[in-house]
mmCIF file of C-alpha atoms in Angstrom:
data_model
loop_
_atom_site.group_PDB
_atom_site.id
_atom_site.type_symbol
_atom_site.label_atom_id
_atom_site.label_comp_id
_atom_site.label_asym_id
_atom_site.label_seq_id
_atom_site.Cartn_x
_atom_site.Cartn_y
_atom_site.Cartn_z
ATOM 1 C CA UNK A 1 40.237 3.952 -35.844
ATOM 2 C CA UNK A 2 38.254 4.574 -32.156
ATOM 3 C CA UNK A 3 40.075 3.388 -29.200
ATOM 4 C CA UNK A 4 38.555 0.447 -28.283
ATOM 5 C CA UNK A 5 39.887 0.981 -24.589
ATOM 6 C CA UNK A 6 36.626 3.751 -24.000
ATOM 7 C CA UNK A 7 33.866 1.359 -24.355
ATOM 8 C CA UNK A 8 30.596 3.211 -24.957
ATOM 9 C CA UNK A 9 28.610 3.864 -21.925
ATOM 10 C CA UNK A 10 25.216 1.516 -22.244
ATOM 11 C CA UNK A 11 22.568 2.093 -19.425
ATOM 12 C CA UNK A 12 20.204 -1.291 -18.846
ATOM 13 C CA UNK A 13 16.643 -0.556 -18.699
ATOM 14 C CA UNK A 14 14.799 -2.553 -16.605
ATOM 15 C CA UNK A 15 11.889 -4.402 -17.436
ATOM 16 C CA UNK A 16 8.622 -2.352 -15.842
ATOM 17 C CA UNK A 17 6.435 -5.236 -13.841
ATOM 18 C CA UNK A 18 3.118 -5.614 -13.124
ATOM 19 C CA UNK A 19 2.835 -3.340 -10.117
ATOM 20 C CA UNK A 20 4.968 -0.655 -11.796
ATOM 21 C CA UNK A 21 2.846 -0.774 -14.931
ATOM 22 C CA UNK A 22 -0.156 -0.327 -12.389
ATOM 23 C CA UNK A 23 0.977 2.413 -11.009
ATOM 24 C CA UNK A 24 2.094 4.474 -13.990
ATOM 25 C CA UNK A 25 -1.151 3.777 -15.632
ATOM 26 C CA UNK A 26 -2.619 5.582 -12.474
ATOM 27 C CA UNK A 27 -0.420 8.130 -12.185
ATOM 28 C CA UNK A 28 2.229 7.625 -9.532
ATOM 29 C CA UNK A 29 5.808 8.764 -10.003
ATOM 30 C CA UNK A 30 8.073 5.778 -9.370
ATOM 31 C CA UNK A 31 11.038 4.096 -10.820
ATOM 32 C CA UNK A 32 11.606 0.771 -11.461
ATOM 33 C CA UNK A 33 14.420 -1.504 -9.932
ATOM 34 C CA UNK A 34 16.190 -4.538 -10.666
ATOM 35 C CA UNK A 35 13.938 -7.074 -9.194
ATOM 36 C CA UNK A 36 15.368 -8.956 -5.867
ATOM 37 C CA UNK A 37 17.559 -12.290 -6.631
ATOM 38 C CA UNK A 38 13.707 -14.130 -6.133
ATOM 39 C CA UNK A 39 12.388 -12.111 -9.139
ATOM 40 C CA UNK A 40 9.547 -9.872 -6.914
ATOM 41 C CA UNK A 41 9.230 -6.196 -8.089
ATOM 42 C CA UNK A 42 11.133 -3.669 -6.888
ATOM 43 C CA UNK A 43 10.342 0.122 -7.184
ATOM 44 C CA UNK A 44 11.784 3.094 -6.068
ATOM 45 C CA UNK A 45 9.701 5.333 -4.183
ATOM 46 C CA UNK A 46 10.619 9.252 -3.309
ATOM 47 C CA UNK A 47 9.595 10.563 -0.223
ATOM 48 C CA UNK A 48 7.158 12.946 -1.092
ATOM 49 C CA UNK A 49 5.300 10.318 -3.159
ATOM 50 C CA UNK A 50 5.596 7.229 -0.720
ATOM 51 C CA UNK A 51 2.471 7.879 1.284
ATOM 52 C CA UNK A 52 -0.001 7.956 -1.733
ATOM 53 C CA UNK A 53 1.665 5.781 -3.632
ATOM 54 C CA UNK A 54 1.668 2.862 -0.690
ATOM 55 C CA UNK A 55 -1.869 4.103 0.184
ATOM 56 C CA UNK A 56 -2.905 3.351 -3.490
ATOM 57 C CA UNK A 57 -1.252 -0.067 -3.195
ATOM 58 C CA UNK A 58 -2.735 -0.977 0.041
ATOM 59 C CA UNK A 59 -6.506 -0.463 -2.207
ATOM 60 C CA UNK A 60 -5.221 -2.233 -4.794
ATOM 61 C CA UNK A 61 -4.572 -5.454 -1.944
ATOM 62 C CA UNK A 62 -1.165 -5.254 -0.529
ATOM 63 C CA UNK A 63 -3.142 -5.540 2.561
ATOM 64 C CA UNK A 64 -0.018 -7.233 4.641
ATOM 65 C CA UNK A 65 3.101 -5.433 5.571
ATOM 66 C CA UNK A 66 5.753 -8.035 5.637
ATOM 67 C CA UNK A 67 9.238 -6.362 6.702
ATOM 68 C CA UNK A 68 10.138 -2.626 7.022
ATOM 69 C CA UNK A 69 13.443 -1.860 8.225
ATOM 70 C CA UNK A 70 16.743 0.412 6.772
ATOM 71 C CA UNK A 71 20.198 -0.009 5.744
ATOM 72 C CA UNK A 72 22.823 2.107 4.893
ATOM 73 C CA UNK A 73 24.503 2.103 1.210
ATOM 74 C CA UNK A 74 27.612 3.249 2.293
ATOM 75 C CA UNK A 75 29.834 5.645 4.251
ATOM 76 C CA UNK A 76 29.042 9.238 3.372
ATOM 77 C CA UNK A 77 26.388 7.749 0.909
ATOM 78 C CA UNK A 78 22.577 7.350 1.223
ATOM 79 C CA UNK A 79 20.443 5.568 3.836
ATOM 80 C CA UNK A 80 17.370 3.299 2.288
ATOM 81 C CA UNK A 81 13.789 2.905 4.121
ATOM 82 C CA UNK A 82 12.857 -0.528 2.280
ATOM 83 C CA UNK A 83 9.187 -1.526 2.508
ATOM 84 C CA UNK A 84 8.176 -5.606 1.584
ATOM 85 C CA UNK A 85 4.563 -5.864 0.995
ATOM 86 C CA UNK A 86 2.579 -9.203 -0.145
ATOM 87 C CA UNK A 87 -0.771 -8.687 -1.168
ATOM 88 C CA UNK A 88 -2.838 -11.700 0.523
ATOM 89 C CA UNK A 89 -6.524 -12.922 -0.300
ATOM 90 C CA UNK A 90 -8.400 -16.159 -0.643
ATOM 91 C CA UNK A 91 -7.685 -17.324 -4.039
ATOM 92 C CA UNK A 92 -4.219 -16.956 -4.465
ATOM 93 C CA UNK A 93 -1.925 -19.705 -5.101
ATOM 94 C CA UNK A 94 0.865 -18.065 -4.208
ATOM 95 C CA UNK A 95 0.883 -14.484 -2.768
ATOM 96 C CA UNK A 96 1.758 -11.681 -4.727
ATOM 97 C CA UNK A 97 4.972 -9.461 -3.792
ATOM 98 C CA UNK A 98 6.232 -6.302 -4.078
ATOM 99 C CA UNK A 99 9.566 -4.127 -2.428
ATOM 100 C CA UNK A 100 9.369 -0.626 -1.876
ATOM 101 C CA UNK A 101 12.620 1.607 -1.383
ATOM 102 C CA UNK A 102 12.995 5.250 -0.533
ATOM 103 C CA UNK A 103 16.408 6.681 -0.719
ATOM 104 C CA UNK A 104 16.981 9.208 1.729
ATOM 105 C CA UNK A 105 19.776 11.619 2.150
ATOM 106 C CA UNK A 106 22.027 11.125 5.147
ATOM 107 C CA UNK A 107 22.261 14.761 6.781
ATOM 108 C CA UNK A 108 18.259 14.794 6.970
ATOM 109 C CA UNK A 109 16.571 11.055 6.492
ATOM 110 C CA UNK A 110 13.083 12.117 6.992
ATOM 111 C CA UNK A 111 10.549 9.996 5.338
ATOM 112 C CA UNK A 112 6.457 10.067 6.037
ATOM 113 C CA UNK A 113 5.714 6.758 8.376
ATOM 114 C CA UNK A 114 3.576 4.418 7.036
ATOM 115 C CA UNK A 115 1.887 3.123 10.333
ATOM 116 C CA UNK A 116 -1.259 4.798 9.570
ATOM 117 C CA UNK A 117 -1.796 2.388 6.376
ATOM 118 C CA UNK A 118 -0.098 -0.905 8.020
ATOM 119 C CA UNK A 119 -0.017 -0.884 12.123
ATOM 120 C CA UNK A 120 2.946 -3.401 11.920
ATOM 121 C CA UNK A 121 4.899 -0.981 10.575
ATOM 122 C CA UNK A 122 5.280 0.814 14.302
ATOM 123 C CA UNK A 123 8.028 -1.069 16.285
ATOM 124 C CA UNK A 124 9.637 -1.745 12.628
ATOM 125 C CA UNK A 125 9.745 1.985 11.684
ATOM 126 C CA UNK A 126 11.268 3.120 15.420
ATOM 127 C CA UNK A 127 13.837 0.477 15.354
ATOM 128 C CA UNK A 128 15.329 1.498 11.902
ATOM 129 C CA UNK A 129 14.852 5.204 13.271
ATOM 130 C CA UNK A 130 17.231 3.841 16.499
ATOM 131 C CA UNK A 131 19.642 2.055 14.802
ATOM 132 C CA UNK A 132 20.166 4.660 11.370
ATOM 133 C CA UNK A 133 18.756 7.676 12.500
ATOM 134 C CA UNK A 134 15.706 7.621 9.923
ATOM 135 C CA UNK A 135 13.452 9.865 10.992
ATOM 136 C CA UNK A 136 9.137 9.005 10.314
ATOM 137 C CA UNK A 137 7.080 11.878 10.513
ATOM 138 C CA UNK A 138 3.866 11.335 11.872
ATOM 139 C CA UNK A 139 4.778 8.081 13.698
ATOM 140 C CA UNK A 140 3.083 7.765 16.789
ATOM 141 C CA UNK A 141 5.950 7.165 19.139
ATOM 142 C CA UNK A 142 9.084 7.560 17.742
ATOM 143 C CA UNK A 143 11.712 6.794 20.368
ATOM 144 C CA UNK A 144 14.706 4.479 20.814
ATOM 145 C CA UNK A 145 13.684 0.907 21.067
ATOM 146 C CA UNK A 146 16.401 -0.872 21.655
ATOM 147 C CA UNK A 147 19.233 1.691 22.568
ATOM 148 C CA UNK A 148 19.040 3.711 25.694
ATOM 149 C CA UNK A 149 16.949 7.141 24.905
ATOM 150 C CA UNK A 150 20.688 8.940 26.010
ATOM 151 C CA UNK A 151 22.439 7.100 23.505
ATOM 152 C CA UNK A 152 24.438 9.299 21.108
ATOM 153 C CA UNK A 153 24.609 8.270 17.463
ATOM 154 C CA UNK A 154 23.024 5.567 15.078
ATOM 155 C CA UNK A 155 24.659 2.377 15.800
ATOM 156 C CA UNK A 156 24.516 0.425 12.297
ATOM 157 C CA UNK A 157 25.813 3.211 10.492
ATOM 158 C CA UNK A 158 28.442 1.862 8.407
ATOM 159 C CA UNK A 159 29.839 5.128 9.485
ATOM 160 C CA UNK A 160 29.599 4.908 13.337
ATOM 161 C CA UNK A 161 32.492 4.936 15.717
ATOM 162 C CA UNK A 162 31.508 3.313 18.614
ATOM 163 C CA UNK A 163 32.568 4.980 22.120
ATOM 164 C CA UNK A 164 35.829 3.931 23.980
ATOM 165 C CA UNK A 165 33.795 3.099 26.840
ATOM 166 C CA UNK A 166 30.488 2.218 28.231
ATOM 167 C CA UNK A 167 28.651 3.206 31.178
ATOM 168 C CA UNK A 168 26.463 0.497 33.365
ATOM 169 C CA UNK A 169 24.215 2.138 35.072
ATOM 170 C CA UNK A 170 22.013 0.442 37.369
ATOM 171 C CA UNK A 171 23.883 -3.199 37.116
ATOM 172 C CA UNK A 172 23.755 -4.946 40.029
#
């Protein structure tokens, strides 16, 4: 008799949507996601293939970058470059939605910026670079944005010890 204590390990598939099926059917290596607690589409990018694969996306009409920004999983784990888009036009009803995420590893986030397809995504992209330390190549001006450009470390880390003290300079 098996022990029933060792449960047999099941993996859920999820459910390919309409932008995923899209994109496999025109070649683009992605994976699909649980979609967000609103239903939209969520698929995981990596970052090699996140500059084609959002270019291709952008021609097929997710003309409007809606949020970029980061987050960190966990201590020690990975950070995530997370990319809403909504594809707008005349017609519509209701807008169509999609989430991109690129995982990145923490020693060397480095992920291609996407400011050359969607402007928006400039003072979005350097704020997640000055808060987690994701770095986007080709950006035009990456620099801190809301830290000072001395500032040592990535403040929302989940892993960041803040400094015993802070310096004011210039306070009057």
């Amino acid at each position: 008799m098996a022990d029933e204590s060792q449960a047999p390990e099941t993996s859920t598939l999820v459910e390919a949507g309409k932008v995923s099926r899209w994109l496999t059917e025109n070649g683009f290596e992605h994976e699909s996601l649980e979609p967000d607690p609103r239903g939209i589409e969520i698929i995981k990018v990596e970052p090699d293939f996140l500059l084609p694969l959002a270019t291709a996306l952008y021609a097929y009409g997710f003309n409007y970058l809606q949020c970029q920004g980061g987050y960190d999983v966990g201590p020690g784990q990975e950070l995530v470059s997370f990319y809403n888009l909504i594809k707008l036009s005349d017609n519509a009803d209701r807008p169509e939605e999609v989430r991109l995420k690129v995982f990145l590893p923490r020693e060397n986030p480095t992920v291609p910026s996407v400011y050359w397809i969607w402007a928006s995504a400039d003072w979005q992209e350097r704020e997640a670079f000055d808060m987690y330390g994701i770095i986007y190549e080709g950006h035009p001006n990456l620099k801190r944005l809301l830290m000072p450009e001395d500032w040592v470390g990535w403040p929302l880390r989940k892993d960041y010890v803040s400094p015993d003290f802070y310096e004011l300079q210039d306070a009057y």
